[in-house]
Short mmCIF file of C-alpha atoms in Angstrom, two decimals:
data_model
loop_
_atom_site.label_atom_id
_atom_site.label_comp_id
_atom_site.label_asym_id
_atom_site.label_seq_id
_atom_site.Cartn_x
_atom_site.Cartn_y
_atom_site.Cartn_z
CA MET A 1004 12.50 11.95 3.20
CA ARG A 1005 8.94 12.88 3.79
CA SER A 1006 5.77 10.97 2.93
CA ARG A 1007 1.58 11.23 3.46
CA LEU A 1008 -0.82 8.40 2.63
CA ALA A 1009 -3.23 9.57 0.46
CA ARG A 1010 -6.34 9.13 2.06
CA ALA A 1011 -4.84 11.21 4.34
CA ALA A 1012 -3.41 13.58 2.78
CA GLY A 1013 -7.08 14.28 0.77
CA ILE A 1014 -7.76 15.31 4.27
CA ARG A 1015 -4.80 17.41 4.71
CA ALA A 1016 -5.50 18.97 1.64
CA ALA A 1017 -9.38 20.02 2.09
CA VAL A 1018 -8.57 21.61 5.16
CA PHE A 1019 -5.58 22.94 4.45
CA GLY A 1020 -7.38 24.73 2.06
CA LEU A 1021 -10.22 25.74 4.64
CA GLY A 1022 -7.09 27.51 6.74
CA LEU A 1023 -5.98 29.52 3.52
CA LEU A 1024 -9.19 30.08 2.89
CA LEU A 1025 -9.24 31.50 6.11
CA GLY A 1026 -5.93 32.93 7.08
CA GLY A 1027 -5.83 36.42 8.73
CA CYS A 1028 -9.59 36.27 10.04
CA ALA A 1029 -8.28 35.11 13.34
CA SER A 1030 -5.42 34.05 15.30
CA VAL A 1031 -4.79 32.57 18.54
CA GLN A 1032 -1.98 34.41 20.17
CA ARG A 1033 1.14 32.73 22.06
CA ALA A 1034 4.27 33.40 23.54
CA THR A 1035 7.08 34.05 20.84
CA TYR A 1036 10.39 32.49 21.40
CA SER A 1037 13.19 32.02 18.88
CA ALA A 1038 15.44 29.32 16.84
CA ASP A 1039 17.80 29.93 19.75
CA ASP A 1040 15.41 29.06 22.54
CA ALA A 1041 14.19 26.73 20.41
CA LYS A 1042 17.64 24.61 20.10
CA ARG A 1043 17.80 24.80 23.43
CA ALA A 1044 14.99 23.93 24.44
CA THR A 1045 14.40 20.92 27.14
CA ILE A 1046 10.81 19.50 29.13
CA ASP A 1047 11.91 20.37 32.38
CA GLY A 1048 11.65 16.66 34.38
CA PHE A 1049 12.42 14.07 31.65
CA ARG A 1050 15.96 13.56 30.21
CA SER A 1051 16.79 11.64 26.48
CA VAL A 1052 12.51 11.66 25.50
CA ARG A 1053 13.43 13.44 22.29
CA MET A 1054 15.17 13.81 19.43
CA TRP A 1055 14.89 15.48 15.83
CA ALA A 1056 13.64 12.40 13.68
CA ASP A 1057 16.01 13.69 10.65
CA ALA A 1058 18.69 14.10 12.87
CA PRO A 1059 22.71 12.17 11.93
CA ALA A 1060 22.16 8.62 12.38
CA GLU A 1061 24.78 8.45 14.77
CA SER A 1062 22.39 10.91 17.34
CA PHE A 1063 20.48 7.55 17.58
CA ASP A 1064 23.38 5.67 19.52
CA THR A 1065 22.33 7.50 22.85
CA SER A 1066 21.07 4.56 25.11
CA ALA A 1067 18.57 5.40 25.89
CA PHE A 1068 17.33 5.14 22.80
CA LYS A 1069 19.21 2.42 21.21
CA PRO A 1070 17.42 -0.73 21.75
CA GLN A 1071 19.50 -3.33 23.65
CA PRO A 1072 19.49 -6.55 22.48
CA GLN A 1073 16.86 -9.29 23.47
CA PRO A 1074 18.17 -12.54 25.30
CA ASN A 1075 17.06 -15.58 22.94
CA LYS A 1076 15.00 -13.44 20.91
CA PRO A 1077 15.93 -12.14 17.32
CA PHE A 1078 15.42 -7.85 16.91
CA ALA A 1079 12.03 -7.27 15.33
CA TYR A 1080 11.39 -4.01 14.92
CA LEU A 1081 7.05 -2.75 13.97
CA ALA A 1082 6.58 0.14 12.01
CA LEU A 1083 3.18 1.75 12.26
CA SER A 1084 1.83 4.38 9.68
CA GLY A 1085 -0.36 7.08 9.73
CA GLY A 1086 -4.21 6.98 7.96
CA GLY A 1087 -7.01 8.02 10.60
CA GLY A 1088 -9.89 5.36 10.31
CA ASP A 1089 -7.40 2.86 8.08
CA GLY A 1090 -5.76 2.40 11.38
CA ALA A 1091 -8.61 -0.35 12.08
CA TYR A 1092 -6.67 -2.56 9.82
CA GLY A 1093 -3.56 -2.49 11.54
CA ALA A 1094 -5.72 -3.35 14.88
CA GLY A 1095 -6.61 -6.12 12.94
CA VAL A 1096 -3.67 -7.20 10.86
CA LEU A 1097 -2.23 -7.25 15.19
CA ASN A 1098 -4.54 -9.04 16.41
CA GLY A 1099 -4.98 -12.50 13.90
CA TRP A 1100 -1.17 -11.92 13.36
CA SER A 1101 -1.54 -12.86 17.13
CA GLU A 1102 -4.15 -15.36 16.53
CA SER A 1103 -2.70 -17.10 14.31
CA GLY A 1104 0.30 -17.51 16.87
CA ALA A 1105 3.97 -16.05 14.49
CA ARG A 1106 3.32 -12.82 16.01
CA PRO A 1107 7.33 -11.99 17.61
CA GLU A 1108 7.62 -9.46 20.96
CA PHE A 1109 9.11 -6.34 19.10
CA THR A 1110 12.22 -5.09 20.03
CA ILE A 1111 10.88 -1.64 18.50
CA VAL A 1112 7.73 0.21 17.93
CA SER A 1113 7.10 2.97 15.67
CA GLY A 1114 3.95 5.02 15.83
CA VAL A 1115 3.03 8.29 13.64
CA SER A 1116 -0.39 9.73 14.13
CA THR A 1117 -2.83 6.73 13.92
CA GLY A 1118 -0.48 4.24 14.59
CA ALA A 1119 1.00 6.39 17.37
CA LEU A 1120 -2.40 5.25 19.38
CA ILE A 1121 -1.80 1.93 18.20
CA ALA A 1122 1.99 1.44 19.02
CA PRO A 1123 1.79 1.64 23.11
CA PHE A 1124 -0.53 -1.67 23.28
CA ALA A 1125 1.85 -3.05 19.71
CA PHE A 1126 4.35 -2.59 22.12
CA LEU A 1127 2.96 -4.87 25.39
CA GLY A 1128 1.62 -7.87 23.04
CA PRO A 1129 -1.29 -9.37 22.67
CA ALA A 1130 -2.92 -9.14 26.25
CA TYR A 1131 -3.36 -5.47 24.57
CA ASP A 1132 -5.43 -6.71 21.49
CA PRO A 1133 -8.99 -6.70 22.75
CA THR A 1134 -8.27 -2.84 23.48
CA LEU A 1135 -6.89 -2.37 19.81
CA LYS A 1136 -10.09 -3.56 18.98
CA GLU A 1137 -12.63 -1.38 21.27
CA MET A 1138 -10.17 1.45 19.95
CA TYR A 1139 -10.92 0.83 16.33
CA THR A 1140 -14.52 -1.07 15.97
CA SER A 1141 -17.07 0.20 19.20
CA GLY A 1142 -18.18 3.36 17.25
CA LEU A 1143 -15.71 5.62 19.72
CA ALA A 1144 -13.45 6.92 16.68
CA SER A 1145 -16.24 7.86 15.35
CA SER A 1146 -16.57 10.90 17.74
CA PHE A 1147 -13.35 12.05 17.34
CA ALA A 1148 -14.61 14.20 13.76
CA ALA A 1149 -18.63 14.53 14.86
CA SER A 1150 -20.05 18.30 14.85
CA PRO A 1151 -17.33 19.89 12.14
CA ASN A 1152 -17.68 24.02 13.57
CA ALA A 1153 -16.20 25.57 10.20
CA LEU A 1154 -16.54 29.05 12.86
CA GLY A 1155 -13.33 27.29 14.88
CA ALA A 1156 -10.82 27.37 12.52
CA VAL A 1157 -11.87 31.49 12.45
CA PHE A 1158 -12.15 32.45 15.81
CA GLY A 1159 -9.64 29.14 16.93
CA SER A 1160 -7.66 26.66 16.37
CA SER A 1161 -9.12 23.72 14.33
CA ILE A 1162 -12.31 22.06 12.58
CA PHE A 1163 -12.79 19.94 15.27
CA ASP A 1164 -12.16 20.67 19.39
CA GLY A 1165 -10.30 17.71 19.93
CA GLN A 1166 -11.79 16.84 22.97
CA PRO A 1167 -13.22 13.02 22.27
CA LEU A 1168 -9.70 12.14 21.16
CA ARG A 1169 -8.10 13.65 24.17
CA GLU A 1170 -10.88 11.86 25.89
CA ALA A 1171 -10.74 8.58 24.83
CA ILE A 1172 -5.99 8.73 24.83
CA GLY A 1173 -6.83 9.69 28.92
CA HIS A 1174 -9.25 6.49 29.30
CA TYR A 1175 -6.94 4.36 27.18
CA THR A 1176 -3.61 6.07 28.88
CA THR A 1177 -3.64 4.89 32.36
CA PRO A 1178 -1.31 5.05 35.12
CA ALA A 1179 -0.96 1.24 34.99
CA LEU A 1180 -0.23 1.21 31.43
CA LEU A 1181 2.35 3.48 31.42
CA GLU A 1182 3.86 1.52 34.69
CA ALA A 1183 4.19 -1.58 31.58
CA ILE A 1184 5.83 0.42 29.22
CA ALA A 1185 8.80 1.26 31.81
CA LYS A 1186 9.04 -2.14 32.79
CA GLU A 1187 9.31 -3.72 29.23
CA HIS A 1188 11.74 0.10 28.61
CA ALA A 1189 14.07 -1.06 31.57
CA LYS A 1190 14.58 -4.31 29.75
CA GLY A 1191 15.70 -2.47 26.25
CA ARG A 1192 13.19 -2.61 24.53
CA ARG A 1193 12.21 0.67 23.24
CA LEU A 1194 8.30 2.35 22.12
CA PHE A 1195 8.59 5.50 19.62
CA VAL A 1196 5.95 7.96 18.52
CA VAL A 1197 6.66 10.75 15.86
CA THR A 1198 5.02 14.12 15.75
CA THR A 1199 6.39 17.56 13.99
CA ASP A 1200 7.17 20.61 15.28
CA LEU A 1201 5.08 23.22 13.45
CA ASP A 1202 7.60 25.83 14.79
CA ALA A 1203 10.72 24.48 13.92
CA GLY A 1204 9.13 22.16 10.56
CA ARG A 1205 10.90 19.47 11.59
CA PRO A 1206 9.74 15.72 12.94
CA VAL A 1207 10.28 14.89 16.39
CA LEU A 1208 10.97 11.13 17.53
CA TRP A 1209 9.66 10.77 21.66
CA ASN A 1210 10.91 7.89 23.09
CA MET A 1211 8.04 7.08 25.42
CA GLY A 1212 9.29 4.36 27.58
CA GLU A 1213 11.98 7.01 29.06
CA ILE A 1214 8.90 8.98 29.17
CA ALA A 1215 6.79 6.32 30.91
CA SER A 1216 10.01 5.53 33.34
CA ALA A 1217 9.80 8.65 35.34
CA ARG A 1218 6.89 7.87 37.18
CA THR A 1219 5.31 11.28 37.35
CA PRO A 1220 2.29 12.73 36.97
CA ARG A 1221 3.35 14.74 34.08
CA ALA A 1222 4.92 11.86 32.99
CA LEU A 1223 0.76 11.00 32.24
CA GLU A 1224 0.17 14.29 31.26
CA LEU A 1225 3.03 14.16 28.40
CA PHE A 1226 2.83 10.76 26.83
CA ARG A 1227 -1.10 11.57 26.99
CA GLN A 1228 -0.02 14.78 24.80
CA VAL A 1229 2.14 13.41 22.61
CA LEU A 1230 -0.16 10.88 21.59
CA THR A 1231 -2.79 13.56 21.27
CA ALA A 1232 -0.46 15.78 18.86
CA SER A 1233 0.51 12.83 16.52
CA ALA A 1234 -2.98 12.26 16.01
CA SER A 1235 -3.82 15.80 15.23
CA VAL A 1236 -4.20 16.70 11.87
CA PRO A 1237 -3.61 20.51 11.79
CA VAL A 1238 -6.70 22.64 10.99
CA ALA A 1239 -8.93 19.40 11.92
CA PHE A 1240 -7.77 19.08 15.29
CA PRO A 1241 -5.60 21.35 17.30
CA PRO A 1242 -2.30 21.50 18.31
CA ALA A 1243 -0.43 19.82 21.24
CA LEU A 1244 0.48 22.84 23.42
CA ILE A 1245 3.76 20.99 24.49
CA ALA A 1246 5.91 22.65 27.51
CA ALA A 1247 8.64 23.51 27.53
CA SER A 1248 11.64 25.54 28.66
CA SER A 1249 14.92 27.07 27.52
CA ASP A 1250 17.77 28.93 30.20
CA GLY A 1251 14.90 29.51 32.15
CA LYS A 1252 12.45 30.69 29.65
CA ALA A 1253 9.00 29.09 29.55
CA ILE A 1254 7.79 28.70 25.85
CA GLU A 1255 5.35 26.72 25.08
CA GLU A 1256 6.45 24.21 21.50
CA MET A 1257 3.47 23.39 19.18
CA HIS A 1258 3.28 19.98 18.05
CA VAL A 1259 0.62 18.71 15.05
CA ASP A 1260 0.19 15.48 13.44
CA GLY A 1261 3.45 13.15 12.79
CA GLY A 1262 2.15 12.82 9.06
CA VAL A 1263 3.10 16.26 8.18
CA SER A 1264 6.34 15.19 8.24
CA THR A 1265 6.16 11.72 7.86
CA GLN A 1266 3.87 8.98 7.27
CA VAL A 1267 6.17 6.13 8.27
CA PHE A 1268 9.35 5.93 11.02
CA THR A 1269 11.36 3.17 10.24
CA PHE A 1270 14.87 4.43 10.55
CA PRO A 1271 17.16 7.78 9.81
CA ASP A 1272 16.43 9.63 7.23
CA ARG A 1273 20.61 10.08 6.99
CA LEU A 1274 20.67 6.52 7.58
CA LEU A 1275 18.36 5.71 3.82
CA MET A 1276 20.43 7.42 2.19
CA GLN A 1277 23.73 5.62 2.47
CA PRO A 1278 22.63 1.63 2.59
CA GLY A 1279 26.28 1.28 1.75
CA SER A 1280 27.59 1.36 5.43
CA SER A 1281 26.48 -1.08 6.94
CA ARG A 1282 25.09 -1.42 10.56
CA ARG A 1283 24.13 -5.08 10.93
CA MET A 1284 22.13 -6.17 14.23
CA ALA A 1285 23.89 -8.55 16.42
CA SER A 1286 20.41 -10.73 17.13
CA PRO A 1287 19.98 -13.58 15.12
CA LYS A 1288 17.66 -13.00 11.84
CA PRO A 1289 16.34 -9.74 12.19
CA ALA A 1290 13.73 -8.62 10.55
CA ILE A 1291 11.16 -5.08 10.21
CA TYR A 1292 7.79 -5.26 9.49
CA ILE A 1293 5.92 -1.97 8.49
CA ILE A 1294 1.71 -2.04 8.87
CA MET A 1295 0.62 0.55 5.97
CA ASN A 1296 -2.70 2.28 7.22
CA GLY A 1297 -3.68 3.36 3.94
CA ARG A 1298 -3.06 2.53 -0.09
CA THR A 1299 0.23 2.42 -1.38
CA SER A 1300 -0.05 2.77 -4.92
CA ILE A 1301 -1.59 5.15 -7.34
CA ASP A 1302 -5.03 3.47 -9.69
CA PHE A 1303 -6.34 5.41 -12.81
CA GLN A 1304 -9.20 7.69 -11.42
CA PRO A 1305 -11.20 9.78 -12.82
CA VAL A 1306 -11.13 13.28 -11.57
CA GLU A 1307 -13.80 16.30 -11.24
CA ASN A 1308 -12.98 19.76 -12.64
CA SER A 1309 -12.71 21.40 -9.31
CA THR A 1310 -10.59 23.18 -7.66
CA LYS A 1311 -10.63 20.27 -4.53
CA ALA A 1312 -10.59 17.70 -6.35
CA ILE A 1313 -7.70 18.50 -8.24
CA ALA A 1314 -5.67 19.72 -4.83
CA ILE A 1315 -6.72 16.18 -3.35
CA ARG A 1316 -5.86 14.16 -6.28
CA SER A 1317 -1.75 16.25 -6.55
CA LEU A 1318 -1.57 16.33 -3.19
CA GLY A 1319 -2.22 12.24 -3.06
CA MET A 1320 -0.36 11.59 -5.59
CA LYS A 1321 2.92 13.24 -4.75
CA SER A 1322 2.31 11.32 -0.75
CA LYS A 1323 2.26 8.17 -3.00
CA ARG A 1324 5.19 8.80 -4.34
CA GLU A 1325 7.20 9.91 -1.21
CA ILE A 1326 5.70 7.09 0.79
CA GLN A 1327 6.98 4.71 -2.29
CA GLY A 1328 10.60 6.44 -1.88
CA TYR A 1329 10.82 5.81 1.41
CA LEU A 1330 9.91 1.99 1.34
CA SER A 1331 11.88 1.36 -0.98
CA ALA A 1332 15.04 3.22 0.02
CA THR A 1333 13.82 0.74 3.75
CA HIS A 1334 14.26 -1.96 1.55
CA GLN A 1335 17.43 -1.48 0.78
CA PHE A 1336 18.79 -1.07 3.99
CA ALA A 1337 17.54 -3.94 4.60
CA ARG A 1338 18.59 -6.31 2.33
CA HIS A 1339 21.93 -4.77 2.44
CA ASN A 1340 21.88 -5.13 6.72
CA GLY A 1341 20.65 -8.50 6.74
CA MET A 1342 16.89 -7.92 7.70
CA ALA A 1343 13.78 -9.62 6.68
CA PHE A 1344 11.62 -7.12 4.98
CA ASN A 1345 7.73 -7.58 5.30
CA MET A 1346 5.65 -4.97 4.92
CA THR A 1347 1.14 -5.05 4.31
CA ALA A 1348 -0.78 -2.56 3.13
CA ILE A 1349 -4.54 -2.09 2.37
CA ASP A 1350 -5.47 -3.30 -0.87
CA GLN A 1351 -6.35 -1.28 -4.05
CA SER A 1352 -9.45 -2.96 -4.55
CA VAL A 1353 -10.85 -1.89 -1.34
CA PRO A 1354 -13.18 1.57 -2.07
CA GLU A 1355 -11.47 4.09 0.49
CA ALA A 1356 -13.92 6.07 2.79
CA GLN A 1357 -15.55 9.22 2.00
CA GLY A 1358 -15.43 12.48 4.35
CA VAL A 1359 -12.45 12.11 7.01
CA GLY A 1360 -12.88 7.72 7.26
CA PHE A 1361 -14.00 7.84 10.95
CA ASP A 1362 -17.49 5.81 9.59
CA THR A 1363 -17.57 2.81 12.08
CA ASP A 1364 -19.11 0.57 9.75
CA TYR A 1365 -16.21 1.10 7.57
CA MET A 1366 -13.57 1.20 10.30
CA ARG A 1367 -15.07 -2.51 11.41
CA ALA A 1368 -14.88 -3.99 7.01
CA LEU A 1369 -11.27 -2.80 7.53
CA TYR A 1370 -10.92 -4.54 11.03
CA SER A 1371 -12.12 -7.01 9.28
CA LEU A 1372 -10.00 -7.87 6.58
CA GLY A 1373 -7.03 -7.23 8.61
CA TYR A 1374 -7.43 -9.93 10.94
CA ASP A 1375 -8.33 -12.64 8.07
CA ALA A 1376 -5.39 -11.86 6.04
CA ALA A 1377 -2.96 -11.74 9.29
CA ARG A 1378 -4.53 -15.49 10.87
CA SER A 1379 -4.10 -16.88 7.60
CA GLY A 1380 -0.90 -15.77 7.18
CA ARG A 1381 -1.60 -14.29 3.86
CA PHE A 1382 -0.75 -10.54 4.46
CA TRP A 1383 3.12 -10.04 4.47
CA VAL A 1384 4.94 -8.84 1.38
CA GLN A 1385 8.95 -8.85 0.82
CA THR A 1386 9.18 -6.20 -1.20
CA PRO A 1387 7.84 -2.24 -1.60
CA PRO A 1388 5.46 -0.76 -3.74
CA VAL A 1389 6.22 -0.74 -7.45
CA PRO A 1390 5.95 3.69 -9.08
#
């Protein structure tokens, strides 16, 4: 089940459109490998650090991926969606939730795209709330899409060079951060991030706690690469080429924005498609919390009679229909398995950002919106968006 939010979809429509226009002009050469090579590919020095996010449900029962019950704590799952600069809303929600005193310790945290950038800090708890606020309100994020260069899409692999994004991730993901994540992973808590493997055309679920637990320089590098990949919209930002090997053959996998394949990750797709199969959690009063960094409903909107406007609107509608279906399936699964369903999203009345959505004033306004709503306790809804 695949989905994308409308604003992010609009950006992708524009950059993919440019990519199509420029297709065939140039390409950056990389070594080829086969589908069989891909099936056997591993990351040297790591075990159980990733799996296909659309794999059969039983594949998630491996010890490294399966969370362990936390003594005297209910099961709490936080799922963070993509949405670019709209991630400021999620950062505000987490900070306000902490201030309210009601924020739980999460058993699982999953993140996609901008949600992947938030996920490590949400996983470690309120002590990292100031970091989240700084990431989305200091003006740092505005540098991610500064000075676009269309020639980059012709002679390279993206419009933006991606260096500001990589530098920001490098600044915030330190050895100390990985050490803290590894300690929580050892307790049985789980931190997941989704990327899209463009070669395979499938979503990949990365076990970030397992990566952190390796405690090697390569672990820090891989951790940063995965976060960068998950946040890198194709054509707008360069892909992450992750070194792997298949039966001794060195290969480079191409990973991009997790939102290309799924805008938010709650449970395996095949599990959501079978809500009748009971998988009740052992902990009392389990709950799932979904922070959608975007808008989930479709409003009336006059559309300009132009190719770009029509493409953006059409893809946006399709994306919202898909996310509505995904959230509905998650809601049904949660109800059948005795879980409380909680979701929050940006209100439809809030104007969307123009351009690529990393305007600092816009992000500060969204942060305040999320913070105020969560601090007052008026931010969760217990039903999915109505189509």
